[in-house]
Amino acid sequence: MRTVMHISWEYPPWVVGGLSQELKSILPELAKKVRTILVVRGDRDEVAEIDGMRLFKSASSIKCSPHILAYIHALNVDLVRGASTAIHEEGEVPVVHTHDWVSCLAGVYLKTCFGAPLVTSVYTTELTRSKALDSLLNMGIFDIERHCFRKSDLVVVKSHEMQVHLIEDFGLDKEKIAYARNADDLISAYRRLQG
């Protein structure tokens, strides 16, 4: 099985919300079964080992931004820089697996530039969080999510309700969606990409 590169904007000890704990509950187990690289934002560019994974931290190129969506785009450029370093050092283009809307654009860039197979995990969406697209911010986040989901080769969910939501509200095909609740489920999902 190919190496899998996970891209996230948080992973313990860099905690912003619940995503870091979600990843901490599954990635160390996955790393025991398949070569796993993790690219996250950090306080400086650095390569290290964590929980059985090769960790590539990317420092922020900007320290503040006038708007959250501008910050997200800059963050994704930083994550692509870290991922590109990993691809160069590892000598192969891995399966790319992004988590959350905040880091999913990096996966789209990597798919476009390197031809990497793209998997995106969806835990919540702007519609499930805010219940409406009633502001430019909500609509901007929704558009990022929709773009990333459509560009992904596979979208991973943990519930039937999320699958239905992605089909009805984002227009995804059922065949493009996989359930994964643990490392073994993820490995099965990755194998779908290999035919």
Coordinates of N, CA and C in Angstrom, one line a residue:
M1 N 0.8 -1.2 0.0 CA 0.0 0.0 0.0 C 0.9 1.2 0.0
R2 N 0.4 2.3 -0.7 CA 1.2 3.5 -0.8 C 1.2 4.2 0.5
T3 N 2.2 5.1 0.7 CA 2.3 6.0 1.8 C 1.0 6.9 1.8
V4 N 0.5 7.2 3.0 CA -0.6 8.2 3.1 C -0.1 9.4 3.8
M5 N -0.4 10.6 3.3 CA 0.0 11.8 3.9 C -1.3 12.5 4.4
H6 N -1.4 12.7 5.7 CA -2.5 13.4 6.3 C -2.2 14.9 6.4
I7 N -3.1 15.7 6.1 CA -2.9 17.2 6.2 C -4.0 17.7 7.1
S8 N -3.6 18.4 8.1 CA -4.5 19.0 9.1 C -3.9 20.3 9.6
W9 N -4.8 21.1 10.1 CA -4.3 22.4 10.7 C -4.1 22.2 12.2
E10 N -4.4 21.0 12.8 CA -4.2 20.7 14.2 C -3.9 19.3 14.4
Y11 N -3.1 19.0 15.4 CA -2.8 17.6 15.9 C -2.1 17.8 17.2
P12 N -2.5 17.1 18.3 CA -1.8 17.3 19.6 C -0.3 17.3 19.5
P13 N 0.4 18.2 20.1 CA -0.1 19.2 21.1 C -0.6 20.5 20.6
W14 N -0.8 20.6 19.2 CA -1.4 21.8 18.6 C -2.9 21.6 18.5
V15 N -3.6 22.1 19.5 CA -5.0 21.9 19.6 C -5.8 23.2 19.5
V16 N -6.7 23.2 18.5 CA -7.6 24.3 18.3 C -9.0 23.9 18.7
G17 N -9.4 22.8 18.3 CA -10.8 22.3 18.6 C -10.8 20.8 18.7
G18 N -11.9 20.2 18.3 CA -12.0 18.7 18.5 C -11.3 17.9 17.4
L19 N -10.9 18.5 16.3 CA -10.3 17.7 15.2 C -9.0 17.1 15.7
S20 N -8.2 17.8 16.5 CA -6.9 17.2 16.9 C -7.2 15.9 17.7
Q21 N -8.2 15.8 18.6 CA -8.4 14.6 19.3 C -9.0 13.5 18.4
E22 N -9.8 13.9 17.4 CA -10.3 12.9 16.5 C -9.2 12.3 15.7
L23 N -8.2 13.0 15.3 CA -7.0 12.5 14.6 C -6.2 11.7 15.5
K24 N -6.0 12.1 16.7 CA -5.2 11.4 17.7 C -5.7 10.0 18.0
S25 N -7.1 9.9 17.9 CA -7.7 8.6 18.2 C -7.5 7.6 17.0
I26 N -7.1 8.0 15.8 CA -7.0 7.1 14.7 C -5.7 7.0 14.0
L27 N -5.0 8.2 13.9 CA -3.7 8.2 13.2 C -2.6 7.3 13.7
P28 N -2.4 7.3 15.1 CA -1.3 6.4 15.6 C -1.6 4.9 15.2
E29 N -2.8 4.5 15.3 CA -3.1 3.1 14.9 C -2.9 2.9 13.5
L30 N -3.3 3.8 12.6 CA -3.1 3.7 11.2 C -1.6 3.6 10.9
A31 N -0.8 4.4 11.6 CA 0.7 4.4 11.3 C 1.3 3.1 11.6
K32 N 0.7 2.2 12.4 CA 1.2 0.9 12.7 C 1.0 0.0 11.5
K33 N 0.1 0.4 10.6 CA -0.4 -0.5 9.5 C 0.0 -0.1 8.1
V34 N 0.3 1.2 8.0 CA 0.7 1.8 6.7 C 1.6 3.0 7.0
R35 N 2.6 3.2 6.1 CA 3.5 4.4 6.3 C 2.6 5.6 6.2
T36 N 2.8 6.4 7.3 CA 1.9 7.6 7.4 C 2.8 8.9 7.7
I37 N 2.5 9.9 6.9 CA 3.1 11.2 7.1 C 2.0 12.2 7.5
L38 N 2.4 13.1 8.4 CA 1.4 14.1 8.9 C 2.0 15.5 8.6
V39 N 1.3 16.3 7.9 CA 1.7 17.7 7.7 C 0.7 18.6 8.5
V40 N 1.2 19.4 9.3 CA 0.4 20.3 10.1 C 1.1 21.7 10.2
R41 N 0.3 22.7 10.6 CA 0.9 24.0 10.8 C 1.7 24.0 12.1
G42 N 2.7 24.8 12.2 CA 3.5 24.8 13.4 C 4.1 26.2 13.6
D43 N 4.9 26.3 14.6 CA 5.5 27.6 15.0 C 6.8 27.8 14.1
R44 N 7.3 26.7 13.5 CA 8.4 26.8 12.6 C 8.4 25.6 11.7
D45 N 9.2 25.7 10.6 CA 9.3 24.6 9.7 C 10.2 23.5 10.4
E46 N 9.7 22.3 10.5 CA 10.5 21.3 11.2 C 10.0 19.9 10.7
V47 N 10.9 19.0 10.8 CA 10.6 17.6 10.5 C 10.9 16.8 11.8
A48 N 10.0 15.9 12.2 CA 10.2 15.2 13.4 C 9.4 13.9 13.3
E49 N 9.4 13.1 14.4 CA 8.6 11.9 14.5 C 7.6 12.1 15.6
I50 N 6.3 11.6 15.4 CA 5.3 11.7 16.4 C 4.3 10.5 16.2
D51 N 4.1 9.8 17.2 CA 3.1 8.7 17.2 C 3.3 7.8 16.1
G52 N 4.5 7.5 15.7 CA 4.8 6.5 14.6 C 4.8 7.1 13.3
M53 N 4.6 8.4 13.2 CA 4.4 9.1 11.9 C 5.6 10.1 11.7
R54 N 5.9 10.3 10.4 CA 6.9 11.4 10.1 C 6.1 12.7 10.0
L55 N 6.5 13.6 10.8 CA 5.8 14.9 11.0 C 6.5 16.0 10.3
F56 N 5.8 16.7 9.4 CA 6.3 17.9 8.7 C 5.5 19.1 9.2
K57 N 6.1 20.0 10.0 CA 5.4 21.2 10.4 C 5.8 22.3 9.5
S58 N 4.8 23.1 9.2 CA 5.0 24.3 8.3 C 4.6 25.6 9.1
A59 N 5.6 26.5 9.2 CA 5.4 27.7 9.9 C 4.5 28.6 9.1
S60 N 3.7 29.4 9.8 CA 2.8 30.4 9.1 C 3.6 31.4 8.4
S61 N 3.2 31.7 7.2 CA 3.9 32.8 6.4 C 3.4 34.1 6.7
I62 N 2.2 34.2 7.4 CA 1.6 35.4 7.8 C 1.2 35.3 9.3
K63 N 1.3 36.3 10.0 CA 1.0 36.2 11.5 C -0.4 36.7 11.8
C64 N -1.0 37.5 10.9 CA -2.4 38.0 11.1 C -2.9 38.2 9.7
S65 N -4.2 38.2 9.6 CA -4.9 38.4 8.4 C -6.2 39.2 8.6
P66 N -6.6 40.0 7.6 CA -7.8 40.8 7.8 C -9.1 40.0 7.8
H67 N -9.0 38.8 7.3 CA -10.2 38.0 7.2 C -9.9 36.5 7.3
I68 N -10.8 35.7 7.9 CA -10.5 34.3 8.1 C -10.3 33.6 6.8
L69 N -11.1 33.9 5.8 CA -10.9 33.2 4.5 C -9.5 33.5 3.9
A70 N -9.1 34.7 4.0 CA -7.7 35.1 3.5 C -6.7 34.3 4.3
Y71 N -6.9 34.2 5.6 CA -5.9 33.4 6.4 C -5.9 31.9 6.0
I72 N -7.1 31.4 5.7 CA -7.2 29.9 5.3 C -6.4 29.7 4.0
H73 N -6.6 30.6 3.1 CA -5.8 30.4 1.8 C -4.3 30.4 2.1
A74 N -3.9 31.4 2.9 CA -2.4 31.5 3.2 C -2.0 30.2 4.0
L75 N -2.8 29.7 4.9 CA -2.5 28.5 5.7 C -2.3 27.3 4.7
N76 N -3.2 27.2 3.7 CA -3.1 26.1 2.8 C -1.9 26.2 1.9
V77 N -1.4 27.4 1.6 CA -0.2 27.5 0.9 C 1.0 27.0 1.7
D78 N 1.0 27.4 3.0 CA 2.0 26.9 4.0 C 1.9 25.3 4.1
L79 N 0.8 24.8 4.1 CA 0.6 23.3 4.2 C 1.1 22.6 2.9
V80 N 0.9 23.3 1.8 CA 1.4 22.7 0.5 C 2.9 22.8 0.5
R81 N 3.5 23.8 1.1 CA 5.0 23.9 1.2 C 5.5 22.7 2.1
G82 N 4.9 22.4 3.2 CA 5.3 21.3 4.0 C 5.1 20.0 3.3
A83 N 4.0 19.8 2.6 CA 3.7 18.6 1.9 C 4.7 18.4 0.7
S84 N 5.0 19.5 0.1 CA 6.0 19.4 -1.0 C 7.3 19.0 -0.5
T85 N 7.7 19.5 0.6 CA 9.0 19.0 1.3 C 8.9 17.6 1.6
A86 N 7.8 17.1 2.1 CA 7.6 15.7 2.4 C 7.7 14.8 1.1
I87 N 7.1 15.2 0.1 CA 7.1 14.5 -1.2 C 8.6 14.4 -1.7
H88 N 9.3 15.6 -1.6 CA 10.6 15.6 -2.1 C 11.5 14.7 -1.3
E89 N 11.4 14.7 0.1 CA 12.2 13.9 0.9 C 11.8 12.4 0.9
E90 N 10.6 12.1 0.7 CA 10.1 10.7 0.7 C 10.3 10.1 -0.7
G91 N 10.4 10.9 -1.7 CA 10.6 10.4 -3.1 C 9.5 9.7 -3.7
E92 N 8.3 10.0 -3.2 CA 7.0 9.4 -3.9 C 5.9 10.4 -3.6
V93 N 4.9 10.3 -4.5 CA 3.7 11.0 -4.3 C 2.7 10.1 -3.5
P94 N 2.3 10.4 -2.3 CA 1.5 9.6 -1.5 C 0.0 9.8 -1.8
V95 N -0.8 9.0 -1.2 CA -2.3 9.3 -1.2 C -2.3 10.5 -0.2
V96 N -3.1 11.5 -0.6 CA -3.2 12.7 0.3 C -4.6 12.6 0.9
H97 N -4.6 12.8 2.3 CA -5.9 12.7 3.0 C -6.0 14.0 3.9
T98 N -7.0 14.8 3.5 CA -7.1 16.1 4.3 C -8.3 15.9 5.3
H99 N -8.2 16.8 6.2 CA -9.2 16.8 7.3 C -9.8 18.2 7.6
D100 N -11.1 18.3 7.4 CA -11.7 19.6 7.7 C -11.6 20.6 6.5
W101 N -12.5 21.5 6.5 CA -12.4 22.5 5.4 C -11.2 23.4 5.5
V102 N -10.7 23.6 6.7 CA -9.6 24.5 6.9 C -8.3 24.1 6.1
S103 N -8.1 22.8 5.9 CA -6.9 22.3 5.3 C -7.1 21.6 3.9
C104 N -8.4 21.6 3.5 CA -8.7 20.7 2.3 C -8.2 21.3 1.0
L105 N -8.0 22.6 0.9 CA -7.5 23.2 -0.3 C -6.1 22.8 -0.6
A106 N -5.3 22.5 0.4 CA -3.9 22.0 0.2 C -4.0 20.7 -0.5
G107 N -4.9 19.8 -0.2 CA -5.1 18.6 -0.9 C -5.5 18.7 -2.4
V108 N -6.3 19.7 -2.6 CA -6.7 20.0 -4.0 C -5.5 20.5 -4.8
Y109 N -4.7 21.3 -4.2 CA -3.4 21.8 -4.9 C -2.5 20.6 -5.2
L110 N -2.3 19.7 -4.2 CA -1.4 18.6 -4.4 C -2.0 17.6 -5.4
K111 N -3.3 17.4 -5.5 CA -3.8 16.6 -6.5 C -3.6 17.2 -7.9
T112 N -3.8 18.5 -8.0 CA -3.6 19.2 -9.3 C -2.1 19.2 -9.7
C113 N -1.2 19.5 -8.8 CA 0.2 19.6 -9.1 C 0.9 18.3 -9.3
F114 N 0.6 17.3 -8.4 CA 1.3 16.1 -8.4 C 0.5 14.8 -8.9
G115 N -0.7 15.0 -9.1 CA -1.6 13.9 -9.5 C -1.9 13.0 -8.3
A116 N -1.7 13.5 -7.1 CA -2.0 12.6 -5.9 C -3.4 12.3 -5.8
P117 N -3.7 11.0 -5.4 CA -5.1 10.6 -5.1 C -5.5 11.4 -3.9
L118 N -6.8 12.0 -3.9 CA -7.2 12.8 -2.8 C -8.4 12.2 -2.0
V119 N -8.2 12.1 -0.7 CA -9.3 11.7 0.2 C -9.5 12.9 1.2
T120 N -10.8 13.2 1.4 CA -11.1 14.2 2.4 C -12.1 13.7 3.4
S121 N -11.7 13.8 4.7 CA -12.6 13.4 5.8 C -13.5 14.6 6.1
V122 N -14.8 14.3 6.3 CA -15.8 15.3 6.7 C -16.4 15.0 8.1
Y123 N -16.2 15.9 9.0 CA -16.7 15.7 10.4 C -17.9 16.5 10.6
T124 N -17.9 17.8 10.1 CA -19.0 18.7 10.1 C -18.9 19.5 8.8
T125 N -20.0 20.2 8.5 CA -19.9 21.2 7.4 C -20.5 22.5 7.9
E126 N -20.3 23.5 7.1 CA -20.8 24.8 7.4 C -22.3 24.8 7.6
L127 N -23.0 24.0 6.8 CA -24.5 23.9 7.0 C -24.8 23.2 8.3
T128 N -24.1 22.1 8.7 CA -24.4 21.5 10.0 C -24.0 22.3 11.2
R129 N -23.0 23.2 11.0 CA -22.6 24.0 12.1 C -23.5 25.2 12.3
S130 N -23.8 25.9 11.2 CA -24.5 27.2 11.3 C -26.0 27.1 10.9
K131 N -26.4 26.0 10.3 CA -27.8 25.7 9.9 C -28.3 26.6 8.8
A132 N -27.5 27.5 8.3 CA -27.9 28.4 7.2 C -26.7 29.0 6.5
L133 N -26.9 29.3 5.2 CA -25.9 30.1 4.5 C -26.4 31.5 4.4
D134 N -26.3 32.3 5.5 CA -26.9 33.6 5.6 C -25.9 34.7 5.7
S135 N -24.7 34.4 5.4 CA -23.6 35.5 5.4 C -22.6 35.2 4.4
L136 N -21.8 36.2 4.0 CA -20.7 35.9 3.1 C -19.7 34.9 3.6
L137 N -19.5 35.0 4.9 CA -18.5 34.0 5.5 C -19.1 32.6 5.4
N138 N -20.3 32.4 5.8 CA -20.9 31.0 5.6 C -20.9 30.5 4.2
M139 N -21.2 31.4 3.2 CA -21.2 31.0 1.8 C -19.8 30.8 1.3
G140 N -18.8 31.5 1.8 CA -17.4 31.3 1.4 C -16.9 30.0 1.9
I141 N -17.2 29.6 3.2 CA -16.8 28.3 3.7 C -17.5 27.2 3.0
F142 N -18.8 27.3 2.7 CA -19.5 26.3 2.0 C -18.9 26.1 0.6
D143 N -18.5 27.2 -0.1 CA -17.9 27.1 -1.4 C -16.6 26.3 -1.3
I144 N -15.8 26.6 -0.3 CA -14.5 25.8 -0.2 C -14.8 24.4 0.0
E145 N -15.7 24.1 0.9 CA -16.1 22.7 1.2 C -16.6 22.0 -0.1
R146 N -17.5 22.6 -0.8 CA -18.1 22.0 -2.0 C -17.0 21.8 -3.0
H147 N -16.1 22.7 -3.2 CA -15.0 22.6 -4.2 C -14.1 21.4 -3.8
C148 N -13.7 21.3 -2.5 CA -12.8 20.2 -2.1 C -13.5 18.9 -2.2
F149 N -14.8 18.8 -1.8 CA -15.5 17.5 -1.9 C -15.6 17.0 -3.4
R150 N -15.9 18.0 -4.2 CA -16.0 17.6 -5.7 C -14.7 17.2 -6.3
K151 N -13.6 17.8 -5.8 CA -12.3 17.5 -6.4 C -11.7 16.2 -5.8
S152 N -12.2 15.8 -4.6 CA -11.7 14.6 -3.9 C -12.1 13.3 -4.7
D153 N -11.2 12.4 -4.7 CA -11.5 11.1 -5.3 C -12.4 10.2 -4.3
L154 N -12.3 10.5 -3.1 CA -13.0 9.8 -2.1 C -13.3 10.7 -0.9
V155 N -14.5 10.7 -0.4 CA -14.9 11.5 0.8 C -15.3 10.5 1.9
V156 N -14.6 10.7 3.1 CA -14.8 9.8 4.2 C -15.7 10.4 5.2
V157 N -16.7 9.7 5.7 CA -17.6 10.1 6.7 C -17.7 9.0 7.8
K158 N -18.3 9.4 9.0 CA -18.5 8.5 10.1 C -19.9 8.1 10.3
S159 N -20.9 8.7 9.6 CA -22.3 8.4 9.8 C -23.1 8.4 8.5
H160 N -24.2 7.7 8.6 CA -25.1 7.7 7.5 C -25.7 9.1 7.3
E161 N -26.0 9.8 8.4 CA -26.6 11.2 8.3 C -25.6 12.1 7.5
M162 N -24.3 12.0 7.7 CA -23.4 12.9 7.0 C -23.4 12.5 5.5
Q163 N -23.5 11.2 5.2 CA -23.5 10.7 3.8 C -24.7 11.3 3.1
V164 N -25.9 11.2 3.7 CA -27.1 11.8 3.2 C -26.9 13.3 3.0
H165 N -26.4 14.0 3.9 CA -26.2 15.4 3.9 C -25.3 15.8 2.7
L166 N -24.2 15.0 2.5 CA -23.3 15.3 1.3 C -24.0 15.0 0.0
I167 N -24.8 14.0 -0.1 CA -25.5 13.7 -1.3 C -26.5 14.8 -1.6
E168 N -27.3 15.1 -0.6 CA -28.4 16.1 -0.8 C -28.0 17.5 -0.9
D169 N -27.1 18.0 -0.1 CA -26.7 19.4 0.0 C -25.5 19.7 -0.8
F170 N -24.6 18.7 -1.2 CA -23.4 19.0 -2.0 C -23.4 18.3 -3.3
G171 N -24.4 17.5 -3.6 CA -24.6 16.8 -4.8 C -23.5 15.7 -5.1
L172 N -23.0 15.1 -4.0 CA -22.0 14.0 -4.2 C -22.7 12.7 -4.6
D173 N -22.0 11.9 -5.4 CA -22.5 10.6 -5.7 C -22.2 9.7 -4.5
K174 N -23.1 8.8 -4.2 CA -23.0 7.9 -3.1 C -21.7 7.0 -3.2
E175 N -21.3 6.7 -4.4 CA -20.1 5.8 -4.6 C -18.8 6.5 -4.3
K176 N -18.9 7.8 -4.2 CA -17.7 8.6 -3.9 C -17.5 8.7 -2.3
I177 N -18.4 8.2 -1.6 CA -18.4 8.4 -0.1 C -18.1 7.0 0.5
A178 N -17.2 7.0 1.5 CA -16.8 5.8 2.3 C -17.0 6.1 3.7
Y179 N -17.4 5.0 4.5 CA -17.5 5.1 5.9 C -16.2 4.6 6.5
A180 N -15.7 5.4 7.5 CA -14.4 5.0 8.2 C -14.5 5.4 9.6
R181 N -14.5 4.4 10.5 CA -14.5 4.8 11.9 C -13.3 4.4 12.6
N182 N -12.4 3.7 11.9 CA -11.1 3.2 12.6 C -10.0 3.1 11.5
A183 N -8.9 2.7 11.9 CA -7.7 2.5 11.0 C -8.0 1.5 9.9
D184 N -8.6 0.4 10.2 CA -8.9 -0.7 9.2 C -9.9 -0.2 8.2
D185 N -10.9 0.6 8.6 CA -11.8 1.1 7.7 C -11.1 2.1 6.7
L186 N -10.2 2.9 7.2 CA -9.5 3.8 6.4 C -8.6 3.1 5.3
I187 N -8.0 2.0 5.8 CA -7.1 1.2 4.8 C -8.0 0.7 3.7
S188 N -9.2 0.2 4.1 CA -10.1 -0.3 3.1 C -10.5 0.8 2.1
A189 N -10.8 2.0 2.6 CA -11.1 3.1 1.8 C -10.0 3.5 0.8
Y190 N -8.7 3.5 1.4 CA -7.6 3.8 0.5 C -7.4 2.7 -0.6
R191 N -7.7 1.5 -0.3 CA -7.6 0.4 -1.3 C -8.6 0.6 -2.5
R192 N -9.7 1.3 -2.2 CA -10.7 1.6 -3.2 C -10.1 2.5 -4.3
L193 N -9.1 3.3 -3.9 CA -8.5 4.2 -4.8 C -7.5 3.5 -5.7
Q194 N -7.0 2.3 -5.3 CA -6.0 1.6 -6.0 C -6.7 0.5 -6.9
G195 N -8.0 0.4 -6.9 CA -8.7 -0.5 -7.8 C -8.8 -1.9 -7.4

